[in-house]
Tab-separated table of C-alpha atoms and ligand atoms in Angstrom:
chain	number	residue	atom	x	y	z
A	1	MET	CA	-22.149	-106.500	23.374
A	2	PRO	CA	-19.299	-108.004	21.435
A	3	GLU	CA	-16.867	-105.029	22.603
A	4	GLU	CA	-17.389	-105.532	26.207
A	5	ARG	CA	-16.834	-109.452	25.879
A	6	THR	CA	-13.508	-108.818	23.867
A	7	GLN	CA	-12.334	-106.214	26.633
A	8	HIS	CA	-13.121	-108.349	29.120
A	9	SER	CA	-10.681	-110.976	27.734
A	10	GLU	CA	-8.113	-108.966	27.079
A	11	ASP	CA	-8.369	-107.317	30.355
A	12	SER	CA	-8.560	-110.833	32.613
A	13	LYS	CA	-6.020	-112.750	30.270
A	14	GLY	CA	-3.748	-109.740	29.569
A	15	ARG	CA	-1.681	-110.323	26.635
A	16	THR	CA	-2.537	-113.883	25.902
A	17	GLY	CA	0.759	-115.782	25.107
A	18	PRO	CA	1.168	-118.083	22.078
A	19	GLU	CA	0.780	-121.083	24.149
A	20	GLU	CA	-2.777	-120.145	25.147
A	21	LEU	CA	-3.634	-119.883	21.310
A	22	ARG	CA	-2.171	-123.337	20.854
A	23	GLY	CA	-4.867	-124.361	23.175
A	24	SER	CA	-7.194	-122.942	21.399
A	25	VAL	CA	-6.245	-124.389	18.245
A	26	ALA	CA	-5.770	-127.943	19.904
A	27	THR	CA	-9.232	-127.679	21.099
A	28	PHE	CA	-10.502	-126.343	17.398
A	29	ASP	CA	-8.686	-129.797	16.037
A	30	ARG	CA	-10.904	-132.037	18.419
A	31	VAL	CA	-13.812	-130.273	17.531
A	32	GLU	CA	-13.143	-131.447	13.879
A	33	GLU	CA	-12.905	-134.922	15.028
A	34	GLY	CA	-16.039	-135.137	16.483
A	35	ALA	CA	-19.543	-132.856	15.929
A	36	THR	CA	-20.608	-133.478	19.573
A	37	ALA	CA	-17.107	-132.179	21.086
A	38	ILE	CA	-18.076	-128.555	19.966
A	39	ALA	CA	-19.421	-127.940	23.455
A	40	THR	CA	-16.001	-128.316	24.970
A	41	LEU	CA	-14.846	-125.428	22.897
A	42	SER	CA	-15.050	-122.856	26.051
A	43	THR	CA	-16.395	-119.333	25.450
A	44	THR	CA	-12.936	-117.999	26.702
A	45	ASN	CA	-10.677	-120.031	24.290
A	46	HIS	CA	-13.278	-119.292	21.528
A	47	GLU	CA	-12.609	-115.666	21.925
A	48	VAL	CA	-8.885	-116.173	22.194
A	49	PHE	CA	-9.137	-118.127	19.248
A	50	GLU	CA	-11.446	-115.763	17.281
A	51	SER	CA	-9.462	-112.814	18.481
A	52	ARG	CA	-6.362	-114.590	16.970
A	53	VAL	CA	-7.847	-114.907	13.557
A	54	ARG	CA	-8.547	-111.037	13.674
A	55	ASP	CA	-4.928	-110.610	13.831
A	56	ARG	CA	-3.312	-109.496	10.669
A	57	SER	CA	-0.157	-108.286	8.919
A	58	HIS	CA	0.369	-104.583	8.090
A	59	VAL	CA	3.494	-102.583	7.007
A	60	CYS	CA	3.666	-100.520	9.879
A	61	LEU	CA	3.763	-96.742	9.211
A	62	ALA	CA	6.026	-95.938	12.294
A	63	CYS	CA	8.632	-98.964	12.540
A	64	GLY	CA	8.491	-99.622	8.334
A	65	GLN	CA	8.015	-103.525	9.545
A	66	ALA	CA	5.798	-105.914	7.642
A	67	SER	CA	4.373	-107.170	11.282
A	68	VAL	CA	1.826	-108.899	12.964
A	69	HIS	CA	-0.841	-106.321	14.333
A	70	ARG	CA	-2.744	-107.842	17.096
A	71	PHE	CA	-6.458	-107.488	17.203
A	72	LEU	CA	-7.165	-105.739	20.659
A	73	TYR	CA	-11.019	-104.923	20.637
A	74	ARG	CA	-13.597	-103.065	18.644
A	75	LYS	CA	-14.383	-99.637	19.362
A	76	ASN	CA	-17.192	-97.725	17.670
A	77	GLY	CA	-17.375	-100.061	14.761
A	78	CYS	CA	-13.572	-100.020	14.325
A	79	ASP	CA	-11.257	-102.518	14.895
A	80	ILE	CA	-8.081	-101.460	16.983
A	81	LEU	CA	-4.946	-103.528	16.274
A	82	ARG	CA	-1.270	-102.878	17.787
A	83	CYS	CA	1.841	-103.473	15.992
A	84	GLU	CA	3.908	-106.104	17.880
A	85	GLN	CA	7.248	-104.437	16.928
A	86	CYS	CA	6.850	-100.891	18.204
A	87	GLY	CA	3.465	-100.789	19.668
A	88	LEU	CA	1.679	-98.550	17.273
A	89	GLY	CA	-2.102	-98.664	17.756
A	90	ARG	CA	-3.938	-98.194	14.456
A	91	ALA	CA	-7.993	-97.901	14.165
A	92	GLU	CA	-9.185	-99.804	10.717
A	93	THR	CA	-12.254	-97.498	9.887
A	94	MET	CA	-14.678	-98.153	6.803
A	95	GLY	CA	-15.337	-94.923	4.925
A	96	PHE	CA	-14.619	-92.327	7.457
A	97	ASP	CA	-14.276	-88.880	5.757
A	98	PRO	CA	-12.520	-86.240	7.808
A	99	GLU	CA	-13.893	-83.218	5.703
A	100	SER	CA	-17.587	-83.893	6.658
A	101	TYR	CA	-16.647	-84.779	10.338
A	102	TYR	CA	-14.530	-81.770	11.276
A	103	THR	CA	-17.223	-79.346	11.512
A	104	SER	CA	-18.160	-76.785	13.752
A	105	ASP	CA	-20.146	-79.348	15.617
A	106	TYR	CA	-16.844	-80.935	16.499
A	107	PHE	CA	-15.870	-77.896	18.458
A	108	SER	CA	-19.338	-77.096	20.065
A	109	GLY	CA	-20.226	-80.357	21.947
A	110	LYS	CA	-22.488	-81.505	19.473
A	111	ARG	CA	-20.439	-84.683	18.953
A	112	PRO	CA	-19.610	-86.720	21.983
A	113	ASP	CA	-15.950	-87.132	20.740
A	114	GLY	CA	-15.359	-83.524	20.121
A	115	TYR	CA	-15.002	-80.341	22.270
A	116	ALA	CA	-17.480	-79.366	24.749
A	117	ASP	CA	-17.350	-75.648	23.973
A	118	TYR	CA	-13.921	-75.180	22.478
A	119	ILE	CA	-14.578	-71.045	21.882
A	120	GLY	CA	-15.976	-70.834	25.187
A	121	THR	CA	-13.012	-72.003	26.992
A	122	GLU	CA	-10.597	-69.650	25.157
A	123	ASN	CA	-9.149	-68.079	28.240
A	124	ILE	CA	-8.149	-71.598	29.946
A	125	LEU	CA	-6.943	-73.039	26.517
A	126	ARG	CA	-4.345	-69.613	25.773
A	127	ARG	CA	-3.167	-69.668	29.248
A	128	GLU	CA	-2.213	-73.784	28.445
A	129	PHE	CA	-0.845	-72.649	25.060
A	130	ALA	CA	1.192	-69.976	26.681
A	131	GLY	CA	2.665	-72.353	28.653
A	132	THR	CA	3.636	-74.592	25.180
A	133	VAL	CA	4.880	-71.521	23.652
A	134	GLU	CA	7.445	-71.175	26.514
A	135	PHE	CA	8.446	-74.794	26.377
A	136	ILE	CA	8.925	-74.433	22.442
A	137	ARG	CA	11.195	-71.454	22.990
A	138	LYS	CA	13.742	-73.452	24.939
A	139	PHE	CA	14.223	-75.567	21.612
A	140	ARG	CA	13.772	-72.150	18.931
A	141	ALA	CA	13.451	-69.031	20.337
A	142	SER	CA	11.985	-67.301	17.182
A	143	GLY	CA	11.285	-67.741	13.586
A	144	ARG	CA	8.691	-68.981	11.359
A	145	LEU	CA	6.124	-71.360	12.950
A	146	LEU	CA	3.463	-73.187	11.167
A	147	ASP	CA	0.564	-74.832	13.298
A	148	VAL	CA	-0.896	-77.818	11.400
A	149	GLY	CA	-4.594	-78.320	12.710
A	150	CYS	CA	-4.641	-74.911	14.248
A	151	ALA	CA	-8.401	-74.854	14.862
A	152	TYR	CA	-9.243	-71.412	16.334
A	153	GLY	CA	-6.171	-69.746	16.529
A	154	PHE	CA	-5.505	-69.706	20.208
A	155	PHE	CA	-1.967	-71.231	20.060
A	156	LEU	CA	-1.272	-69.116	17.078
A	157	HIS	CA	-2.057	-66.049	18.734
A	158	GLU	CA	0.103	-66.977	22.055
A	159	ALA	CA	2.902	-68.001	19.505
A	160	LYS	CA	2.798	-64.613	17.549
A	161	ARG	CA	4.309	-63.124	20.457
A	162	PHE	CA	7.789	-64.398	19.328
A	163	PHE	CA	7.187	-66.411	15.979
A	164	ASP	CA	6.378	-65.467	12.617
A	165	VAL	CA	3.021	-67.571	12.482
A	166	SER	CA	0.839	-69.273	9.998
A	167	GLY	CA	-1.536	-72.084	10.335
A	168	ILE	CA	-3.783	-74.648	8.305
A	169	GLU	CA	-7.045	-76.130	9.186
A	170	LEU	CA	-9.670	-78.426	7.713
A	171	ALA	CA	-12.765	-77.268	9.586
A	172	GLU	CA	-13.753	-74.268	7.419
A	173	ASP	CA	-15.619	-72.280	10.104
A	174	ALA	CA	-12.564	-72.494	12.512
A	175	ALA	CA	-9.790	-71.416	9.668
A	176	GLU	CA	-12.565	-68.480	9.033
A	177	HIS	CA	-12.550	-67.573	12.429
A	178	CYS	CA	-8.635	-67.453	12.497
A	179	ARG	CA	-8.706	-64.893	9.260
A	180	ARG	CA	-10.972	-62.867	10.997
A	181	SER	CA	-8.724	-62.395	14.170
A	182	GLY	CA	-5.871	-61.507	11.607
A	183	LEU	CA	-4.159	-64.798	11.134
A	184	ASN	CA	-2.735	-66.047	8.079
A	185	VAL	CA	-4.570	-69.603	7.844
A	186	PHE	CA	-5.311	-71.813	4.978
A	187	THR	CA	-8.424	-74.046	4.833
A	188	GLY	CA	-7.339	-77.476	3.783
A	189	GLN	CA	-5.071	-80.429	4.516
A	190	ALA	CA	-1.265	-80.261	4.761
A	191	ASP	CA	-0.417	-81.121	1.399
A	192	GLU	CA	2.317	-80.377	-1.138
A	193	THR	CA	0.322	-77.783	-2.852
A	194	LEU	CA	-0.835	-75.893	0.362
A	195	LEU	CA	2.877	-76.236	1.967
A	196	GLY	CA	4.339	-75.089	-1.388
A	197	ARG	CA	2.550	-71.817	-0.849
A	198	LEU	CA	3.670	-71.395	2.568
A	199	GLY	CA	7.494	-71.879	2.104
A	200	THR	CA	10.021	-73.399	4.618
A	201	THR	CA	9.679	-72.741	8.097
A	202	ASP	CA	11.649	-73.152	11.574
A	203	VAL	CA	9.001	-74.826	13.715
A	204	ILE	CA	5.965	-76.664	12.911
A	205	VAL	CA	3.616	-77.858	15.634
A	206	LEU	CA	0.777	-80.650	15.724
A	207	LEU	CA	-0.899	-80.174	18.917
A	208	ASP	CA	-3.282	-83.364	19.392
A	209	VAL	CA	-3.604	-83.783	15.459
A	210	ILE	CA	-1.406	-86.610	14.698
A	211	GLU	CA	-3.511	-89.042	15.738
A	212	HIS	CA	-6.134	-87.582	13.473
A	213	LEU	CA	-4.399	-88.088	10.214
A	214	PRO	CA	-5.164	-90.694	7.472
A	215	SER	CA	-1.652	-91.072	6.914
A	216	PRO	CA	0.691	-89.724	9.523
A	217	ARG	CA	3.880	-90.769	8.161
A	218	ASP	CA	3.326	-89.130	4.765
A	219	THR	CA	2.111	-85.881	6.026
A	220	ILE	CA	5.198	-85.608	8.611
A	221	ALA	CA	7.476	-86.548	5.828
A	222	LEU	CA	6.066	-83.450	3.631
A	223	LEU	CA	6.367	-81.419	6.625
A	224	VAL	CA	10.103	-82.526	6.833
A	225	ASN	CA	10.730	-81.097	3.442
A	226	HIS	CA	9.192	-77.802	4.367
A	227	LEU	CA	11.207	-77.510	7.389
A	228	ASP	CA	14.778	-75.723	7.692
A	229	PRO	CA	17.550	-77.617	8.613
A	230	GLY	CA	17.894	-77.373	12.519
A	231	GLY	CA	14.341	-76.910	12.653
A	232	ILE	CA	11.998	-78.700	14.991
A	233	ILE	CA	8.350	-80.549	14.730
A	234	VAL	CA	6.604	-80.496	18.189
A	235	ILE	CA	3.935	-83.290	18.330
A	236	THR	CA	1.687	-83.819	21.292
A	237	THR	CA	-0.468	-86.942	21.347
A	238	GLY	CA	-1.948	-89.949	23.690
A	239	ASP	CA	0.702	-92.276	24.606
A	240	PHE	CA	-0.380	-95.902	24.004
A	241	GLY	CA	2.145	-97.528	25.944
A	242	SER	CA	1.029	-95.567	29.163
A	243	LEU	CA	-0.464	-97.514	32.182
A	244	TYR	CA	-3.635	-95.727	32.155
A	245	SER	CA	-3.976	-96.652	28.113
A	246	ARG	CA	-3.296	-100.328	28.644
A	247	VAL	CA	-5.402	-100.667	31.890
A	248	ALA	CA	-8.418	-98.816	30.659
A	249	GLY	CA	-8.216	-100.561	27.072
A	250	ALA	CA	-11.280	-99.558	25.003
A	251	HIS	CA	-12.548	-97.352	27.462
A	252	TRP	CA	-9.334	-95.052	27.520
A	253	ARG	CA	-10.454	-91.792	27.166
A	254	LEU	CA	-8.181	-91.235	23.989
A	255	MET	CA	-9.697	-94.293	22.553
A	256	THR	CA	-12.270	-92.600	20.293
A	257	PRO	CA	-11.956	-93.791	16.539
A	258	PRO	CA	-12.719	-92.900	13.659
A	259	GLN	CA	-11.671	-89.309	15.334
A	260	HIS	CA	-8.531	-90.804	16.550
A	261	LEU	CA	-7.221	-93.224	14.029
A	262	TRP	CA	-3.278	-93.786	15.101
A	263	PHE	CA	-2.113	-94.477	18.721
A	264	PHE	CA	1.695	-93.983	19.335
A	265	SER	CA	3.763	-95.353	21.840
A	266	GLN	CA	7.331	-93.831	22.843
A	267	ALA	CA	8.652	-96.732	20.863
A	268	SER	CA	6.559	-95.912	17.833
A	269	MET	CA	7.114	-92.177	17.818
A	270	GLN	CA	10.855	-92.946	18.214
A	271	ALA	CA	10.753	-95.508	15.119
A	272	MET	CA	8.905	-93.044	12.955
A	273	ALA	CA	11.187	-90.232	13.815
A	274	THR	CA	14.272	-92.049	13.212
A	275	SER	CA	13.057	-93.397	9.806
A	276	LEU	CA	12.153	-89.921	8.458
A	277	GLY	CA	16.090	-88.651	9.360
A	278	LEU	CA	14.642	-86.680	12.686
A	279	GLU	CA	16.315	-86.860	16.147
A	280	VAL	CA	14.038	-87.381	19.303
A	281	GLU	CA	15.323	-84.338	21.309
A	282	HIS	CA	12.785	-84.266	23.751
A	283	LEU	CA	9.831	-86.411	25.111
A	284	ASP	CA	7.800	-86.264	28.278
A	285	HIS	CA	4.288	-86.428	29.744
A	286	PRO	CA	3.587	-82.692	30.684
A	287	TRP	CA	0.848	-81.668	33.106
A	288	LYS	CA	-2.053	-79.878	31.712
A	289	VAL	CA	-4.693	-77.559	32.764
A	290	VAL	CA	-7.689	-78.904	31.489
A	291	PRO	CA	-11.331	-76.841	31.650
A	292	LEU	CA	-13.603	-78.264	33.913
A	293	SER	CA	-16.477	-78.091	31.491
A	294	LEU	CA	-14.336	-80.555	29.400
A	295	ILE	CA	-13.553	-82.985	32.451
A	296	SER	CA	-17.339	-82.974	32.884
A	297	PHE	CA	-18.008	-83.584	29.494
A	298	GLN	CA	-15.511	-86.448	29.129
A	299	LEU	CA	-16.701	-88.036	32.227
A	300	THR	CA	-20.515	-87.665	31.220
A	301	ARG	CA	-19.489	-89.413	28.059
A	302	MET	CA	-17.133	-92.255	29.756
A	303	SER	CA	-19.800	-93.219	32.330
A	304	GLY	CA	-22.353	-93.369	29.396
A	305	LEU	CA	-25.093	-91.149	31.389
A	306	ARG	CA	-27.194	-88.893	29.401
A	307	SER	CA	-27.457	-86.415	32.197
A	308	LYS	CA	-28.599	-83.116	31.621
A	309	ARG	CA	-25.333	-80.657	30.889
A	310	ILE	CA	-24.539	-78.965	33.996
A	311	ALA	CA	-23.430	-75.409	34.135
A	312	ILE	CA	-19.807	-75.358	34.943
A	313	SER	CA	-17.968	-72.398	34.139
A	314	ASN	CA	-15.623	-72.293	31.380
A	315	ARG	CA	-13.158	-70.267	33.251
A	316	LEU	CA	-11.903	-72.725	35.788
A	317	GLY	CA	-9.380	-75.109	34.976
A	318	LEU	CA	-7.722	-77.879	36.658
A	319	PRO	CA	-4.201	-79.332	36.217
A	320	VAL	CA	-4.118	-82.866	35.232
A	321	ASN	CA	-1.571	-85.385	34.473
A	322	LEU	CA	-3.003	-88.953	33.783
A	323	PHE	CA	0.845	-89.618	32.245
A	324	ASP	CA	-1.216	-91.032	29.328
A	325	ALA	CA	-0.327	-88.260	26.958
A	326	MET	CA	3.319	-87.400	25.512
A	327	ARG	CA	4.918	-83.981	24.182
A	328	VAL	CA	7.802	-84.770	21.712
A	329	VAL	CA	10.400	-82.369	19.997
A	330	LEU	CA	11.707	-83.679	16.749
A	331	ARG	CA	14.684	-82.127	15.040
A	332	LYS	CA	16.085	-81.999	11.576
A	333	PRO	CA	19.828	-82.122	11.849
A	334	SER	CA	21.484	-79.074	10.445
A	335	ARG	CA	23.664	-79.855	7.516
B	401	ZN	ZN1	5.527	-100.793	14.311
């Protein structure tokens, strides 16, 4: 499995320095001098060399630099690269279509990288979201709130106790579920047309959504235009610079392309926010109550076992903190 080998190379060598690259190139030069010398090209050096060849230059959407993006490994058929300037990770996908991906299957355990049973865990999720609403109210106590990627509306139901809420959701089934429960939710992507119909707002939340967006910088820039001065954008996403992410590499629980396309670090989040005229008002790694059924689902997936689904109550939750997910509050300065 090439993915395993690349991962091994990355783990055992850490971030291989330029001198090792020079070593590989030198070895390669010797190969050109005589055909028999090819035997001296060790597997490890070959991997480092191959890896360097797969580095490429991109204009980073977070830091805005045309920078070297280091090839880290392949996962689910996608190359995972990291900006050398700010640490933003990106998945290079071929022909991924979000609209055909985020269907009800995604939320009901029919996709290995989706949710085990999103609706079944409503109680736990809502308790968790109630905590998020309390957190948000420290920065903005009331006003209009927009949830981008609101899924089945569980967060909106908690938020509507204090805010005038609306949502945007790509999955038609989920959006319809929201509307049936009386929420003001639009089906589609957060584009100019949809946002134009919604008007401006005081609080915008993207809970575990930014890493799914085809072009997060463009989306956040659009959202900033629809945010009133003094308003906030609240984002939760993985932390690609976290210890767990670095140690686990391709096996990190949030390394699930093409579902996840972007892997922010604290520095890349800061860089993107600043370049869009936003202030980072808060950044932390919160504790989270996670449904036991989801933990079991993810462990089964990561271990590669195809065990029968064990019946674990959806009502049980466990406080978890791997310090590999961050919560950020960005403020649009008041004029
Ligand atoms: Zn960057």
